[in-house]
Short mmCIF file of C-alpha atoms and ligand atoms in Angstrom, two decimals:
data_model
loop_
_atom_site.label_atom_id
_atom_site.label_comp_id
_atom_site.label_asym_id
_atom_site.label_seq_id
_atom_site.Cartn_x
_atom_site.Cartn_y
_atom_site.Cartn_z
CA MET A 1 0.10 0.25 0.06
CA ILE A 2 1.66 3.38 -1.02
CA GLN A 3 0.48 4.85 2.60
CA ASP A 4 3.13 2.65 3.65
CA ASP A 5 5.69 3.48 1.25
CA TYR A 6 5.38 7.17 3.00
CA LYS A 7 5.62 6.25 6.24
CA GLN A 8 8.53 3.80 5.85
CA ALA A 9 10.03 7.04 4.01
CA ALA A 10 9.54 9.38 6.95
CA ALA A 11 10.90 6.67 8.96
CA ARG A 12 14.10 6.26 6.93
CA GLU A 13 14.57 10.01 6.67
CA SER A 14 14.12 10.55 10.35
CA LEU A 15 17.34 8.72 11.20
CA ARG A 16 19.48 11.42 10.54
CA ASN A 17 17.89 13.05 13.61
CA ILE A 18 18.64 10.42 15.97
CA ARG A 19 22.10 9.18 15.00
CA GLY A 20 24.59 9.85 17.85
CA LYS A 21 21.51 10.68 20.36
CA GLN A 22 22.12 8.57 23.56
CA LEU A 23 18.48 8.57 25.16
CA ILE A 24 15.65 8.43 22.31
CA GLY A 25 11.67 8.05 23.04
CA ILE A 26 9.98 5.85 20.60
CA GLY A 27 6.33 6.23 19.98
CA THR A 28 3.73 3.90 19.07
CA GLY A 29 2.18 2.69 15.68
CA SER A 30 2.95 1.58 12.44
CA THR A 31 4.94 4.53 11.09
CA VAL A 32 7.26 3.97 14.27
CA ARG A 33 7.45 -0.12 13.73
CA TYR A 34 8.69 1.08 10.43
CA LEU A 35 11.42 3.50 12.24
CA ILE A 36 12.19 0.54 14.53
CA ASP A 37 13.05 -1.71 11.78
CA GLU A 38 15.38 1.11 9.89
CA ILE A 39 17.07 1.57 13.11
CA GLY A 40 17.84 -2.00 13.33
CA LYS A 41 18.72 -2.10 9.89
CA ASN A 42 21.76 0.45 11.12
CA LYS A 43 22.15 -1.35 14.14
CA ASN A 44 26.04 -0.60 14.45
CA ASP A 45 25.10 3.25 14.38
CA PHE A 46 23.06 2.77 17.86
CA SER A 47 25.05 0.40 19.92
CA ASN A 48 25.40 3.34 22.58
CA SER A 49 21.69 4.53 22.19
CA PHE A 50 18.89 3.57 24.69
CA PHE A 51 15.70 3.72 23.78
CA VAL A 52 12.33 4.49 25.54
CA PRO A 53 9.24 2.84 24.51
CA THR A 54 5.81 4.10 24.85
CA SER A 55 4.08 0.54 24.46
CA THR A 56 4.44 -3.29 24.99
CA ASP A 57 4.31 -3.35 21.02
CA THR A 58 7.18 -0.56 20.81
CA ARG A 59 9.18 -2.66 23.47
CA ASN A 60 8.78 -6.09 21.63
CA ARG A 61 10.11 -4.51 18.22
CA LEU A 62 12.85 -2.76 19.73
CA SER A 63 13.55 -5.91 21.42
CA GLU A 64 12.92 -8.07 18.28
CA ASN A 65 15.59 -5.85 16.74
CA GLY A 66 18.25 -6.23 19.75
CA LEU A 67 18.02 -2.84 20.45
CA ASN A 68 18.85 -1.12 24.22
CA ILE A 69 15.57 -0.50 26.43
CA VAL A 70 15.34 1.55 28.92
CA GLU A 71 12.02 2.44 30.89
CA ASP A 72 12.75 4.58 33.40
CA PHE A 73 15.52 7.83 33.24
CA VAL A 74 16.27 10.91 34.88
CA GLY A 75 16.48 14.34 33.11
CA LYS A 76 15.60 14.19 29.61
CA ALA A 77 15.51 12.12 26.65
CA GLU A 78 17.14 14.01 23.91
CA ILE A 79 14.77 13.75 21.33
CA SER A 80 11.09 11.37 21.38
CA VAL A 81 10.05 10.28 17.76
CA ASP A 82 6.54 8.95 16.93
CA GLY A 83 3.88 9.54 14.38
CA CYS A 84 0.36 11.06 14.79
CA ASP A 85 -3.24 10.64 13.58
CA GLU A 86 -3.50 14.32 12.80
CA ILE A 87 -1.03 17.46 12.55
CA ASP A 88 -2.09 20.92 11.61
CA PRO A 89 0.14 23.65 10.44
CA ILE A 90 1.57 24.80 13.79
CA GLY A 91 2.55 21.43 14.87
CA ASN A 92 -0.53 20.66 17.06
CA MET A 93 -1.78 17.14 16.99
CA ILE A 94 -4.09 14.53 17.63
CA LYS A 95 -2.79 11.14 18.82
CA GLY A 96 -3.53 8.02 20.50
CA GLY A 97 -5.21 5.86 17.50
CA GLY A 98 -3.19 3.43 18.74
CA GLY A 99 -4.09 3.38 22.47
CA ALA A 100 -0.63 4.65 24.04
CA LEU A 101 -1.28 8.42 24.06
CA THR A 102 -0.88 8.42 27.72
CA ARG A 103 2.77 7.16 27.85
CA GLU A 104 3.47 8.90 24.37
CA LYS A 105 2.80 12.13 25.86
CA MET A 106 4.89 11.56 28.97
CA VAL A 107 7.73 10.77 27.03
CA ALA A 108 7.07 13.56 24.93
CA PHE A 109 6.81 15.79 27.90
CA SER A 110 10.04 14.39 29.12
CA SER A 111 12.30 15.12 25.86
CA GLN A 112 14.10 18.26 24.59
CA GLU A 113 12.67 17.57 21.20
CA MET A 114 9.78 15.81 19.36
CA LEU A 115 10.06 14.40 15.96
CA ILE A 116 6.96 13.62 13.95
CA ILE A 117 7.08 10.93 11.29
CA ALA A 118 3.70 10.71 9.02
CA ASP A 119 2.43 10.68 5.63
CA THR A 120 1.04 13.17 4.00
CA GLY A 121 -2.79 11.93 4.88
CA LYS A 122 -2.12 13.03 8.33
CA SER A 123 -1.50 16.75 7.82
CA VAL A 124 -4.92 18.93 7.95
CA ASN A 125 -5.74 22.30 8.38
CA LYS A 126 -7.57 22.18 11.48
CA LEU A 127 -8.20 19.10 14.12
CA GLY A 128 -10.89 17.25 14.82
CA LYS A 129 -11.77 14.94 11.78
CA TYR A 130 -10.52 11.67 13.22
CA GLY A 131 -11.99 12.16 16.51
CA VAL A 132 -10.15 12.39 19.57
CA PRO A 133 -8.93 9.28 21.36
CA VAL A 134 -9.14 9.95 25.25
CA GLU A 135 -7.70 7.14 27.91
CA ILE A 136 -10.44 6.94 30.77
CA LEU A 137 -10.46 4.53 34.10
CA PRO A 138 -12.54 1.56 34.08
CA PHE A 139 -14.11 2.16 37.23
CA LEU A 140 -17.40 3.92 36.98
CA HIS A 141 -16.47 4.75 33.21
CA GLN A 142 -20.15 5.26 32.23
CA LYS A 143 -19.95 8.38 34.65
CA THR A 144 -16.98 9.45 32.85
CA LEU A 145 -18.73 8.60 29.66
CA GLU A 146 -22.01 10.61 30.62
CA ARG A 147 -20.02 13.53 31.19
CA ILE A 148 -18.32 13.69 28.20
CA GLY A 149 -21.43 12.90 26.39
CA GLU A 150 -22.67 16.52 27.73
CA TYR A 151 -20.49 17.76 25.17
CA TYR A 152 -19.88 15.50 22.34
CA LYS A 153 -20.86 12.20 20.90
CA VAL A 154 -18.57 9.35 22.45
CA GLU A 155 -17.88 5.94 21.55
CA LEU A 156 -15.78 3.23 23.13
CA ARG A 157 -12.89 1.14 21.41
CA GLU A 158 -14.00 -2.38 21.06
CA ASN A 159 -17.14 -1.60 22.51
CA GLY A 160 -15.40 -1.54 25.68
CA LYS A 161 -13.11 -4.56 25.13
CA PHE A 162 -10.14 -2.84 24.25
CA ARG A 163 -7.62 -1.98 27.11
CA THR A 164 -4.62 0.14 26.97
CA ASP A 165 -1.19 -0.78 28.19
CA ASN A 166 -2.30 0.80 31.65
CA GLY A 167 -5.45 -1.38 31.56
CA ASN A 168 -7.73 1.56 30.99
CA LEU A 169 -10.48 1.95 28.60
CA LEU A 170 -10.18 4.01 25.28
CA ALA A 171 -12.65 6.42 24.16
CA LEU A 172 -13.14 8.46 20.63
CA VAL A 173 -14.68 11.43 21.12
CA HIS A 174 -16.49 13.07 18.25
CA THR A 175 -15.36 16.86 18.52
CA GLY A 176 -15.90 17.70 14.69
CA LEU A 177 -13.53 20.09 13.42
CA MET A 178 -12.08 22.45 16.53
CA ASP A 179 -11.44 26.22 16.69
CA LYS A 180 -9.79 25.88 20.15
CA PRO A 181 -8.45 22.56 20.95
CA GLU A 182 -6.93 23.82 23.71
CA LEU A 183 -10.46 24.48 24.99
CA VAL A 184 -11.82 20.93 24.01
CA LEU A 185 -8.60 19.28 26.07
CA GLN A 186 -9.14 21.67 28.93
CA GLN A 187 -13.10 20.40 28.96
CA MET A 188 -11.92 16.79 28.64
CA LYS A 189 -8.90 16.78 31.34
CA ASN A 190 -11.56 18.54 33.96
CA ILE A 191 -13.59 15.25 33.79
CA PRO A 192 -12.87 12.75 36.92
CA GLY A 193 -12.29 9.47 35.44
CA VAL A 194 -10.22 10.94 32.38
CA VAL A 195 -6.79 9.93 32.48
CA GLU A 196 -5.35 11.53 29.01
CA VAL A 197 -6.54 13.19 26.17
CA GLY A 198 -4.90 12.83 22.96
CA ILE A 199 -4.75 16.27 21.94
CA PHE A 200 -1.12 17.16 22.14
CA MET A 201 -0.67 21.18 21.78
CA GLY A 202 3.22 22.29 21.60
CA PHE A 203 4.72 19.04 21.70
CA ALA A 204 5.99 18.57 18.29
CA SER A 205 9.77 20.52 17.44
CA GLU A 206 9.79 19.37 13.78
CA SER A 207 7.99 17.10 11.72
CA ILE A 208 8.90 14.92 8.30
CA ILE A 209 5.94 14.38 6.34
CA CYS A 210 6.36 12.00 3.34
CA GLY A 211 3.98 11.80 -0.02
CA GLU A 212 4.39 11.10 -3.47
CA ASN A 213 8.23 12.00 -4.63
CA SER A 214 9.17 14.03 -1.75
CA CYS A 215 9.25 14.27 2.25
CA ILE A 216 8.82 17.82 3.64
CA ARG A 217 10.54 18.62 6.83
CA LYS A 218 9.31 21.60 8.91
CA LYS A 219 9.95 22.77 12.39
CA TYR A 220 7.58 24.24 15.07
CA ASN A 221 8.31 26.71 18.01
CA LYS A 222 8.01 23.52 21.01
CA GLY A 223 5.77 25.07 23.90
CA LYS A 224 3.89 27.17 21.78
CA LYS A 225 0.32 26.03 21.59
CA ASN A 226 -1.27 28.38 19.23
C1 5RP B 301 -0.25 5.97 18.68
C2 5RP B 301 -0.39 6.99 17.79
C3 5RP B 301 0.02 6.62 16.73
O1 5RP B 301 1.17 7.85 16.45
C4 5RP B 301 -1.06 7.39 15.83
O2 5RP B 301 -2.09 6.63 15.98
C5 5RP B 301 -0.50 6.94 13.96
O3 5RP B 301 -0.07 5.47 13.77
P1 5RP B 301 0.15 5.16 12.32
O4 5RP B 301 1.65 5.27 12.43
O5 5RP B 301 -0.03 3.72 12.65
O6 5RP B 301 -0.65 5.48 11.62
O7 5RP B 301 -0.53 7.92 18.38
O8 5RP B 301 -1.04 5.90 19.92
#
């Protein structure tokens, strides 16, 4: 599938951002799986690098490729690399389609830079078409869903059978296109039972977005939310 070629191209292109770095956060998803395989093919360049996985899937893939894994650290990782579900022109994103949003946000928050790798299908003018993944606690989750439902239509991934790596549920909140994603983020975060919201504002420092014939690099003002 052609979209997979673009993901793989973005993954390959990102190697030069991470070569020589010692502590590297690694996101989750199919684009990231390509990245891990690319790192695996260039293992000699990464013998002194340690990778922080954001999910079991990523940890397993790192391990299959014989790469060094570390699950806790002091200070900041030099960089985290991740995919996204949507990215807008200033680098704000929707993430969490793979259910790893909480760990992804924690690792990105603990990294000096966040590099996003994606295919052109992820580029949008306004966030929201995909819906916003929200991780919620199983305890009294119907109450949490009712509170979210006061604002937006909401559904549970796999009708509630899906569990995140943290043992929680994943909701998809249909916000529609968002004029002010920062307000939606606050609205959701204020609801008890919500663990994390897949709106990432001010996290990305650079993106590599690949499509037909080319990859485009773009830098963002990390920390600037809008
Ligand atoms: C996982 C994520 C992924 O980065 C996002 O879903 C994109 O996945 P893919 O690379 O498979 O298109 O946020 O929680």
